[in-house]
């Protein structure tokens, strides 16, 4: 935590690993920590500063680790605490920090706390969870629906009460109102921080301040009090980074989390640019058509909101989202150019960029045809709900292939070999057949590959202060084909221009950015001057540092 621009997590690029799908070292079909260690050189070469590691704690894996049954142990299929310590040390030796996923809105229903809690109202653990009496008719206390389908309330006959599982019955919500529970969480956080980790990504953190009886779940009245207490008890005085995930945070509330004087978090993962394209009723499984002006409006507005205080996270992909090249670019003939274009526009804004595993080689969505190929608890839960509501399986699968979470979870494509070099066994989820052409070995061998482009971006960020600290001025805001902006720091001016479409575009260059300069990065032939118009090839992107400005 600091009040100054330029700290390590601002000049760094983050990289998210979804361990189950990254690299399997022992042939059981499941990625693991030794597998990650074996690939650290790939990440060092990419130039990242830290890894956000999705959960590796002990878990029955109902939600692939977002259901933790022991916060102080590693899932046996992922390895041991010894393996984890080795990962921290080996990563550190390559200048890479390990940011853990902190999942404390809920635990697993298999956690010892919950196993005790459900036996009696009189054990201390009972109050670690959220219980309510049945409604007068014996039914659930409210109509609140679980994110992954069905009622959020689950009846336990032994004690005659319902518990809250905001996500699923396997993920009972922890009762943050209980100070003893909070003390347990803070102790656990300190235990990991003392092991040398570089920070926490905090899963659905905006839910912890909920007021269940008032029906308020997101950004409830207790949220910021708890985050400030957490900061005092665990984070204060440590050189770490914290990123809070919130599906509800808006420009109006962002600075409550990450305002520098607030002593809460360093930044948030916000999703306004994602939810803008979801159906109001059917949500992500019935996506709305893409609209570049809308996307730019959201991202530029966030740049403005956090221009002076707070800090942005920059991402289009993670383990819950479709592959960005499929969603926002072109995963056919223009795959390479569009992957580079998306990276350029995201990485050169103000904030910390996050790369999701496989993004650096332009991995694409899966194309499943049968529901039994899917593994995700959300997809399967929503399938049941929506089929019951009359959606056809074909329509549902079409939506899941566009926006479902398994798109991001097919195994990392290392080579063109059988199972993409991910495993020597049978993978827990099918490998994308396009691994024969899209894989790390092939892309890295190409000096004009996507990996080389990302590597240049991480390098620019480490070396050019205008990327870290410059002000961002949007250009051509209403243009529905081009994403362009200016970054300024002192006398340094950097222009980013990108064609977001599969057609050539003639971009009218605003008068005050015409001039000569040097090309910082380009997807096509380098360009070093800007005249009246710029003829852009499909998905072409370029960043130029202007040395002269051709004043009108
Ligand atoms: C977050 C995670 C997601 C998980 C959910 C419940 O949104 O990113 O993967 O299913 O929280 O923990
Ligand atoms: Ca394994």
mmCIF file of C-alpha atoms in Angstrom, residues 24-351:
data_model
loop_
_atom_site.group_PDB
_atom_site.id
_atom_site.type_symbol
_atom_site.label_atom_id
_atom_site.label_comp_id
_atom_site.label_asym_id
_atom_site.label_seq_id
_atom_site.Cartn_x
_atom_site.Cartn_y
_atom_site.Cartn_z
ATOM 1 C CA UNK A 24 -0.424 -31.812 -14.902
ATOM 2 C CA UNK A 25 2.855 -33.244 -13.589
ATOM 3 C CA UNK A 26 1.738 -36.773 -12.695
ATOM 4 C CA UNK A 27 -0.678 -37.925 -15.356
ATOM 5 C CA UNK A 28 -3.866 -37.951 -13.272
ATOM 6 C CA UNK A 29 -5.480 -35.499 -15.696
ATOM 7 C CA UNK A 30 -5.537 -32.636 -13.172
ATOM 8 C CA UNK A 31 -3.140 -29.710 -13.233
ATOM 9 C CA UNK A 32 -1.074 -29.309 -10.058
ATOM 10 C CA UNK A 33 1.515 -27.190 -8.254
ATOM 11 C CA UNK A 34 4.597 -29.126 -9.431
ATOM 12 C CA UNK A 35 3.199 -28.579 -12.938
ATOM 13 C CA UNK A 36 3.097 -24.836 -12.315
ATOM 14 C CA UNK A 37 6.672 -24.855 -11.013
ATOM 15 C CA UNK A 38 7.776 -26.612 -14.198
ATOM 16 C CA UNK A 39 6.353 -23.759 -16.287
ATOM 17 C CA UNK A 40 7.690 -20.778 -14.338
ATOM 18 C CA UNK A 41 10.307 -20.024 -16.982
ATOM 19 C CA UNK A 42 7.509 -19.476 -19.497
ATOM 20 C CA UNK A 43 6.034 -16.848 -17.174
ATOM 21 C CA UNK A 44 9.406 -15.251 -16.446
ATOM 22 C CA UNK A 45 9.956 -14.912 -20.200
ATOM 23 C CA UNK A 46 6.533 -13.330 -20.540
ATOM 24 C CA UNK A 47 7.699 -10.669 -18.100
ATOM 25 C CA UNK A 48 4.948 -10.870 -15.504
ATOM 26 C CA UNK A 49 5.407 -9.591 -11.952
ATOM 27 C CA UNK A 50 2.947 -11.748 -10.062
ATOM 28 C CA UNK A 51 0.660 -14.739 -10.384
ATOM 29 C CA UNK A 52 -2.925 -14.703 -9.173
ATOM 30 C CA UNK A 53 -3.325 -18.330 -8.261
ATOM 31 C CA UNK A 54 -6.944 -19.528 -8.246
ATOM 32 C CA UNK A 55 -7.663 -21.604 -5.102
ATOM 33 C CA UNK A 56 -5.349 -24.490 -4.276
ATOM 34 C CA UNK A 57 -6.678 -25.151 -0.773
ATOM 35 C CA UNK A 58 -8.149 -28.466 0.300
ATOM 36 C CA UNK A 59 -11.601 -28.731 -1.244
ATOM 37 C CA UNK A 60 -14.166 -31.244 -2.444
ATOM 38 C CA UNK A 61 -14.020 -29.245 -5.711
ATOM 39 C CA UNK A 62 -17.750 -28.711 -6.164
ATOM 40 C CA UNK A 63 -16.716 -25.353 -7.658
ATOM 41 C CA UNK A 64 -13.115 -26.313 -8.460
ATOM 42 C CA UNK A 65 -11.684 -24.982 -5.233
ATOM 43 C CA UNK A 66 -14.005 -22.021 -4.641
ATOM 44 C CA UNK A 67 -15.414 -24.272 -1.909
ATOM 45 C CA UNK A 68 -12.687 -24.616 0.706
ATOM 46 C CA UNK A 69 -12.765 -27.340 3.353
ATOM 47 C CA UNK A 70 -9.420 -26.488 4.957
ATOM 48 C CA UNK A 71 -7.994 -22.996 4.646
ATOM 49 C CA UNK A 72 -4.577 -24.084 5.902
ATOM 50 C CA UNK A 73 -3.846 -26.997 3.625
ATOM 51 C CA UNK A 74 -3.371 -27.717 -0.062
ATOM 52 C CA UNK A 75 -5.734 -29.959 -2.021
ATOM 53 C CA UNK A 76 -3.972 -33.339 -2.366
ATOM 54 C CA UNK A 77 -4.592 -33.391 -6.135
ATOM 55 C CA UNK A 78 -2.688 -30.102 -6.368
ATOM 56 C CA UNK A 79 0.193 -31.079 -4.081
ATOM 57 C CA UNK A 80 1.403 -30.352 -0.560
ATOM 58 C CA UNK A 81 2.299 -27.340 1.538
ATOM 59 C CA UNK A 82 5.894 -28.217 0.710
ATOM 60 C CA UNK A 83 5.101 -27.934 -3.000
ATOM 61 C CA UNK A 84 3.422 -24.618 -2.343
ATOM 62 C CA UNK A 85 6.439 -23.250 -0.459
ATOM 63 C CA UNK A 86 8.629 -24.390 -3.318
ATOM 64 C CA UNK A 87 6.359 -22.550 -5.756
ATOM 65 C CA UNK A 88 6.663 -19.343 -3.730
ATOM 66 C CA UNK A 89 10.454 -19.682 -3.593
ATOM 67 C CA UNK A 90 10.931 -20.638 -7.249
ATOM 68 C CA UNK A 91 8.637 -17.859 -8.401
ATOM 69 C CA UNK A 92 10.450 -15.371 -6.179
ATOM 70 C CA UNK A 93 13.762 -16.417 -7.702
ATOM 71 C CA UNK A 94 12.294 -15.293 -11.039
ATOM 72 C CA UNK A 95 10.979 -11.999 -9.691
ATOM 73 C CA UNK A 96 7.395 -13.256 -9.505
ATOM 74 C CA UNK A 97 5.092 -12.955 -6.481
ATOM 75 C CA UNK A 98 2.281 -15.374 -5.656
ATOM 76 C CA UNK A 99 -1.106 -13.791 -4.966
ATOM 77 C CA UNK A 100 -3.525 -16.240 -3.405
ATOM 78 C CA UNK A 101 -7.247 -16.405 -3.887
ATOM 79 C CA UNK A 102 -9.061 -15.612 -0.651
ATOM 80 C CA UNK A 103 -12.496 -17.239 -0.650
ATOM 81 C CA UNK A 104 -14.153 -16.131 2.573
ATOM 82 C CA UNK A 105 -17.693 -15.213 1.674
ATOM 83 C CA UNK A 106 -18.383 -18.928 2.032
ATOM 84 C CA UNK A 107 -16.597 -22.164 2.865
ATOM 85 C CA UNK A 108 -17.263 -25.676 1.640
ATOM 86 C CA UNK A 109 -20.101 -27.588 3.274
ATOM 87 C CA UNK A 110 -17.319 -30.085 4.005
ATOM 88 C CA UNK A 111 -15.358 -27.664 6.214
ATOM 89 C CA UNK A 112 -15.025 -28.886 9.812
ATOM 90 C CA UNK A 113 -16.791 -25.697 10.934
ATOM 91 C CA UNK A 114 -19.836 -26.488 8.867
ATOM 92 C CA UNK A 115 -19.837 -30.159 9.736
ATOM 93 C CA UNK A 116 -20.057 -29.091 13.384
ATOM 94 C CA UNK A 117 -22.460 -26.220 12.659
ATOM 95 C CA UNK A 118 -25.076 -28.479 11.172
ATOM 96 C CA UNK A 119 -25.190 -30.861 14.129
ATOM 97 C CA UNK A 120 -26.563 -28.487 16.732
ATOM 98 C CA UNK A 121 -27.589 -24.921 17.417
ATOM 99 C CA UNK A 122 -25.461 -25.022 20.555
ATOM 100 C CA UNK A 123 -21.966 -25.437 19.185
ATOM 101 C CA UNK A 124 -19.886 -22.282 18.629
ATOM 102 C CA UNK A 125 -19.455 -23.095 14.929
ATOM 103 C CA UNK A 126 -23.196 -22.956 14.365
ATOM 104 C CA UNK A 127 -23.026 -19.182 14.374
ATOM 105 C CA UNK A 128 -20.144 -19.185 11.848
ATOM 106 C CA UNK A 129 -22.856 -19.629 9.207
ATOM 107 C CA UNK A 130 -26.101 -17.904 8.272
ATOM 108 C CA UNK A 131 -29.176 -19.756 9.562
ATOM 109 C CA UNK A 132 -32.819 -18.778 9.481
ATOM 110 C CA UNK A 133 -36.022 -20.429 10.631
ATOM 111 C CA UNK A 134 -38.408 -21.754 7.988
ATOM 112 C CA UNK A 135 -41.170 -19.514 6.661
ATOM 113 C CA UNK A 136 -44.564 -20.066 8.347
ATOM 114 C CA UNK A 137 -45.426 -22.676 5.696
ATOM 115 C CA UNK A 138 -42.166 -24.544 6.388
ATOM 116 C CA UNK A 139 -40.603 -23.372 3.138
ATOM 117 C CA UNK A 140 -37.415 -21.339 2.683
ATOM 118 C CA UNK A 141 -37.110 -18.050 4.607
ATOM 119 C CA UNK A 142 -37.017 -16.027 1.365
ATOM 120 C CA UNK A 143 -37.232 -16.446 -2.395
ATOM 121 C CA UNK A 144 -33.500 -15.688 -2.815
ATOM 122 C CA UNK A 145 -32.065 -17.824 -5.631
ATOM 123 C CA UNK A 146 -28.573 -19.352 -5.610
ATOM 124 C CA UNK A 147 -26.184 -18.078 -8.281
ATOM 125 C CA UNK A 148 -25.680 -21.612 -9.508
ATOM 126 C CA UNK A 149 -29.385 -22.499 -9.597
ATOM 127 C CA UNK A 150 -32.210 -23.387 -7.221
ATOM 128 C CA UNK A 151 -33.068 -21.823 -3.865
ATOM 129 C CA UNK A 152 -30.251 -20.237 -1.887
ATOM 130 C CA UNK A 153 -31.747 -21.713 1.308
ATOM 131 C CA UNK A 154 -31.013 -25.297 2.293
ATOM 132 C CA UNK A 155 -32.924 -27.132 4.985
ATOM 133 C CA UNK A 156 -31.170 -29.162 7.667
ATOM 134 C CA UNK A 157 -33.798 -31.374 9.313
ATOM 135 C CA UNK A 158 -31.612 -32.242 12.342
ATOM 136 C CA UNK A 159 -31.814 -28.670 13.573
ATOM 137 C CA UNK A 160 -34.948 -27.443 11.852
ATOM 138 C CA UNK A 161 -33.300 -24.472 10.117
ATOM 139 C CA UNK A 162 -32.207 -23.365 6.693
ATOM 140 C CA UNK A 163 -28.663 -22.221 5.897
ATOM 141 C CA UNK A 164 -27.740 -19.701 3.235
ATOM 142 C CA UNK A 165 -25.755 -20.860 0.201
ATOM 143 C CA UNK A 166 -25.687 -17.763 -1.972
ATOM 144 C CA UNK A 167 -23.778 -19.703 -4.662
ATOM 145 C CA UNK A 168 -24.778 -23.317 -4.027
ATOM 146 C CA UNK A 169 -25.650 -25.719 -1.232
ATOM 147 C CA UNK A 170 -22.024 -26.882 -1.283
ATOM 148 C CA UNK A 171 -20.881 -23.308 -0.471
ATOM 149 C CA UNK A 172 -22.541 -22.194 2.792
ATOM 150 C CA UNK A 173 -22.118 -18.466 3.474
ATOM 151 C CA UNK A 174 -19.931 -17.549 6.418
ATOM 152 C CA UNK A 175 -21.521 -15.302 9.034
ATOM 153 C CA UNK A 176 -19.337 -12.206 9.035
ATOM 154 C CA UNK A 177 -21.487 -10.718 11.803
ATOM 155 C CA UNK A 178 -19.723 -13.082 14.213
ATOM 156 C CA UNK A 179 -16.466 -11.531 15.519
ATOM 157 C CA UNK A 180 -15.028 -14.975 16.359
ATOM 158 C CA UNK A 181 -15.423 -15.995 12.708
ATOM 159 C CA UNK A 182 -13.736 -12.812 11.556
ATOM 160 C CA UNK A 183 -10.847 -13.417 13.935
ATOM 161 C CA UNK A 184 -10.401 -16.917 12.478
ATOM 162 C CA UNK A 185 -10.252 -15.493 8.955
ATOM 163 C CA UNK A 186 -7.720 -12.820 9.876
ATOM 164 C CA UNK A 187 -5.507 -15.374 11.636
ATOM 165 C CA UNK A 188 -5.601 -17.552 8.567
ATOM 166 C CA UNK A 189 -4.726 -14.621 6.300
ATOM 167 C CA UNK A 190 -1.739 -13.741 8.469
ATOM 168 C CA UNK A 191 -0.634 -17.359 8.406
ATOM 169 C CA UNK A 192 -0.412 -17.246 4.584
ATOM 170 C CA UNK A 193 1.079 -13.750 4.477
ATOM 171 C CA UNK A 194 3.799 -14.872 6.888
ATOM 172 C CA UNK A 195 4.585 -17.693 4.425
ATOM 173 C CA UNK A 196 5.714 -15.051 1.980
ATOM 174 C CA UNK A 197 2.842 -14.609 -0.439
ATOM 175 C CA UNK A 198 2.513 -11.354 -2.368
ATOM 176 C CA UNK A 199 -1.129 -10.629 -1.611
ATOM 177 C CA UNK A 200 -4.711 -11.709 -2.080
ATOM 178 C CA UNK A 201 -7.339 -11.647 -4.779
ATOM 179 C CA UNK A 202 -10.516 -11.574 -2.742
ATOM 180 C CA UNK A 203 -13.332 -13.660 -4.119
ATOM 181 C CA UNK A 204 -16.769 -11.952 -4.272
ATOM 182 C CA UNK A 205 -15.646 -9.724 -1.430
ATOM 183 C CA UNK A 206 -18.531 -7.278 -1.860
ATOM 184 C CA UNK A 207 -20.888 -9.934 -0.440
ATOM 185 C CA UNK A 208 -19.404 -10.127 3.060
ATOM 186 C CA UNK A 209 -21.271 -7.070 4.373
ATOM 187 C CA UNK A 210 -24.701 -8.488 3.533
ATOM 188 C CA UNK A 211 -27.867 -7.795 5.523
ATOM 189 C CA UNK A 212 -29.833 -10.972 4.891
ATOM 190 C CA UNK A 213 -33.011 -9.898 6.658
ATOM 191 C CA UNK A 214 -33.151 -6.719 4.603
ATOM 192 C CA UNK A 215 -32.550 -8.785 1.441
ATOM 193 C CA UNK A 216 -29.307 -6.901 0.750
ATOM 194 C CA UNK A 217 -26.494 -9.142 -0.466
ATOM 195 C CA UNK A 218 -24.155 -7.036 -2.591
ATOM 196 C CA UNK A 219 -22.335 -4.078 -0.995
ATOM 197 C CA UNK A 220 -24.288 -4.381 2.236
ATOM 198 C CA UNK A 221 -24.074 -1.964 5.151
ATOM 199 C CA UNK A 222 -21.216 -3.775 6.945
ATOM 200 C CA UNK A 223 -18.873 -4.204 4.003
ATOM 201 C CA UNK A 224 -16.453 -1.335 4.414
ATOM 202 C CA UNK A 225 -16.288 -1.655 8.179
ATOM 203 C CA UNK A 226 -15.190 -5.266 7.728
ATOM 204 C CA UNK A 227 -12.658 -4.395 5.033
ATOM 205 C CA UNK A 228 -11.138 -1.707 7.235
ATOM 206 C CA UNK A 229 -10.954 -4.108 10.138
ATOM 207 C CA UNK A 230 -9.369 -6.738 7.874
ATOM 208 C CA UNK A 231 -6.830 -4.191 6.741
ATOM 209 C CA UNK A 232 -5.897 -3.291 10.304
ATOM 210 C CA UNK A 233 -5.658 -6.922 11.378
ATOM 211 C CA UNK A 234 -3.807 -8.392 8.419
ATOM 212 C CA UNK A 235 -2.746 -6.183 5.519
ATOM 213 C CA UNK A 236 -1.429 -3.020 7.151
ATOM 214 C CA UNK A 237 2.305 -2.483 6.918
ATOM 215 C CA UNK A 238 2.928 -5.327 4.479
ATOM 216 C CA UNK A 239 4.260 -4.832 0.960
ATOM 217 C CA UNK A 240 1.546 -6.795 -0.781
ATOM 218 C CA UNK A 241 -1.233 -6.268 -3.298
ATOM 219 C CA UNK A 242 -4.956 -6.777 -2.788
ATOM 220 C CA UNK A 243 -7.607 -6.977 -5.466
ATOM 221 C CA UNK A 244 -11.249 -7.360 -4.503
ATOM 222 C CA UNK A 245 -13.621 -9.084 -6.876
ATOM 223 C CA UNK A 246 -17.014 -7.399 -7.085
ATOM 224 C CA UNK A 247 -19.806 -7.964 -9.570
ATOM 225 C CA UNK A 248 -21.704 -5.008 -8.123
ATOM 226 C CA UNK A 249 -19.077 -2.306 -7.720
ATOM 227 C CA UNK A 250 -19.886 0.745 -9.801
ATOM 228 C CA UNK A 251 -18.101 3.995 -10.523
ATOM 229 C CA UNK A 252 -20.079 5.480 -7.655
ATOM 230 C CA UNK A 253 -18.758 2.957 -5.115
ATOM 231 C CA UNK A 254 -15.293 2.104 -6.503
ATOM 232 C CA UNK A 255 -13.340 4.531 -4.358
ATOM 233 C CA UNK A 256 -14.933 3.195 -1.192
ATOM 234 C CA UNK A 257 -12.841 0.057 -1.753
ATOM 235 C CA UNK A 258 -9.671 1.435 -3.249
ATOM 236 C CA UNK A 259 -9.430 5.097 -2.306
ATOM 237 C CA UNK A 260 -5.884 5.441 -1.008
ATOM 238 C CA UNK A 261 -6.816 6.998 2.314
ATOM 239 C CA UNK A 262 -9.462 4.356 3.032
ATOM 240 C CA UNK A 263 -7.045 1.579 4.038
ATOM 241 C CA UNK A 264 -9.110 -1.183 2.440
ATOM 242 C CA UNK A 265 -7.922 -2.628 -0.892
ATOM 243 C CA UNK A 266 -5.514 -1.621 -3.665
ATOM 244 C CA UNK A 267 -7.919 -2.220 -6.528
ATOM 245 C CA UNK A 268 -11.082 -4.013 -7.554
ATOM 246 C CA UNK A 269 -11.986 -6.356 -10.347
ATOM 247 C CA UNK A 270 -15.111 -4.655 -11.676
ATOM 248 C CA UNK A 271 -17.418 -6.202 -14.284
ATOM 249 C CA UNK A 272 -19.415 -3.296 -15.664
ATOM 250 C CA UNK A 273 -17.894 -3.975 -19.097
ATOM 251 C CA UNK A 274 -19.008 -7.599 -18.880
ATOM 252 C CA UNK A 275 -22.539 -7.258 -17.520
ATOM 253 C CA UNK A 276 -23.248 -4.557 -20.118
ATOM 254 C CA UNK A 277 -23.630 -7.399 -22.603
ATOM 255 C CA UNK A 278 -25.749 -9.821 -20.572
ATOM 256 C CA UNK A 279 -29.477 -10.376 -20.960
ATOM 257 C CA UNK A 280 -31.548 -8.844 -18.139
ATOM 258 C CA UNK A 281 -33.487 -12.066 -17.558
ATOM 259 C CA UNK A 282 -31.398 -14.967 -18.832
ATOM 260 C CA UNK A 283 -28.071 -13.380 -17.946
ATOM 261 C CA UNK A 284 -24.821 -14.531 -19.461
ATOM 262 C CA UNK A 285 -26.300 -17.558 -21.186
ATOM 263 C CA UNK A 286 -28.157 -15.267 -23.548
ATOM 264 C CA UNK A 287 -25.577 -12.637 -24.468
ATOM 265 C CA UNK A 288 -26.432 -9.318 -26.083
ATOM 266 C CA UNK A 289 -24.703 -8.245 -29.285
ATOM 267 C CA UNK A 290 -21.339 -6.573 -28.835
ATOM 268 C CA UNK A 291 -21.171 -2.801 -29.112
ATOM 269 C CA UNK A 292 -17.749 -1.119 -29.155
ATOM 270 C CA UNK A 293 -19.016 2.310 -28.154
ATOM 271 C CA UNK A 294 -20.612 0.803 -25.066
ATOM 272 C CA UNK A 295 -17.426 -1.073 -24.156
ATOM 273 C CA UNK A 296 -15.294 2.034 -24.565
ATOM 274 C CA UNK A 297 -17.732 4.130 -22.584
ATOM 275 C CA UNK A 298 -17.522 1.778 -19.617
ATOM 276 C CA UNK A 299 -13.732 1.428 -19.715
ATOM 277 C CA UNK A 300 -13.050 5.124 -20.306
ATOM 278 C CA UNK A 301 -15.478 6.103 -17.555
ATOM 279 C CA UNK A 302 -13.577 3.867 -15.144
ATOM 280 C CA UNK A 303 -10.321 5.466 -16.242
ATOM 281 C CA UNK A 304 -11.799 8.843 -15.401
ATOM 282 C CA UNK A 305 -13.233 7.738 -12.064
ATOM 283 C CA UNK A 306 -9.880 6.396 -10.886
ATOM 284 C CA UNK A 307 -7.667 8.983 -12.569
ATOM 285 C CA UNK A 308 -6.530 10.691 -9.357
ATOM 286 C CA UNK A 309 -7.255 8.184 -6.625
ATOM 287 C CA UNK A 310 -7.638 4.414 -6.467
ATOM 288 C CA UNK A 311 -6.282 2.171 -9.189
ATOM 289 C CA UNK A 312 -7.783 0.214 -12.094
ATOM 290 C CA UNK A 313 -7.426 -3.462 -12.863
ATOM 291 C CA UNK A 314 -7.384 -4.130 -16.606
ATOM 292 C CA UNK A 315 -8.761 -7.392 -17.959
ATOM 293 C CA UNK A 316 -11.161 -8.944 -20.414
ATOM 294 C CA UNK A 317 -10.673 -12.576 -19.397
ATOM 295 C CA UNK A 318 -10.571 -14.781 -16.359
ATOM 296 C CA UNK A 319 -11.689 -18.263 -15.320
ATOM 297 C CA UNK A 320 -15.337 -17.151 -15.202
ATOM 298 C CA UNK A 321 -15.413 -15.478 -18.612
ATOM 299 C CA UNK A 322 -15.197 -16.571 -22.231
ATOM 300 C CA UNK A 323 -11.886 -16.378 -24.086
ATOM 301 C CA UNK A 324 -11.337 -12.768 -25.096
ATOM 302 C CA UNK A 325 -10.257 -13.459 -28.659
ATOM 303 C CA UNK A 326 -13.540 -15.321 -29.214
ATOM 304 C CA UNK A 327 -15.690 -12.799 -27.378
ATOM 305 C CA UNK A 328 -14.261 -9.463 -28.536
ATOM 306 C CA UNK A 329 -11.953 -10.359 -31.403
ATOM 307 C CA UNK A 330 -11.994 -12.922 -34.182
ATOM 308 C CA UNK A 331 -11.059 -16.510 -33.436
ATOM 309 C CA UNK A 332 -10.975 -17.349 -37.163
ATOM 310 C CA UNK A 333 -8.749 -15.779 -39.819
ATOM 311 C CA UNK A 334 -7.871 -12.694 -37.762
ATOM 312 C CA UNK A 335 -7.097 -14.537 -34.534
ATOM 313 C CA UNK A 336 -3.501 -13.400 -34.199
ATOM 314 C CA UNK A 337 -4.108 -9.760 -35.137
ATOM 315 C CA UNK A 338 -7.196 -9.465 -32.969
ATOM 316 C CA UNK A 339 -5.488 -11.100 -29.971
ATOM 317 C CA UNK A 340 -2.685 -8.538 -30.265
ATOM 318 C CA UNK A 341 -5.143 -5.700 -30.681
ATOM 319 C CA UNK A 342 -7.082 -6.595 -27.533
ATOM 320 C CA UNK A 343 -3.870 -6.886 -25.551
ATOM 321 C CA UNK A 344 -2.596 -3.535 -26.792
ATOM 322 C CA UNK A 345 -5.716 -1.546 -25.919
ATOM 323 C CA UNK A 346 -6.024 -3.137 -22.474
ATOM 324 C CA UNK A 347 -2.373 -3.113 -21.377
ATOM 325 C CA UNK A 348 -1.672 0.473 -22.327
ATOM 326 C CA UNK A 349 -4.466 2.005 -20.263
ATOM 327 C CA UNK A 350 -3.842 3.178 -16.705
ATOM 328 C CA UNK A 351 -4.061 0.294 -14.240
#
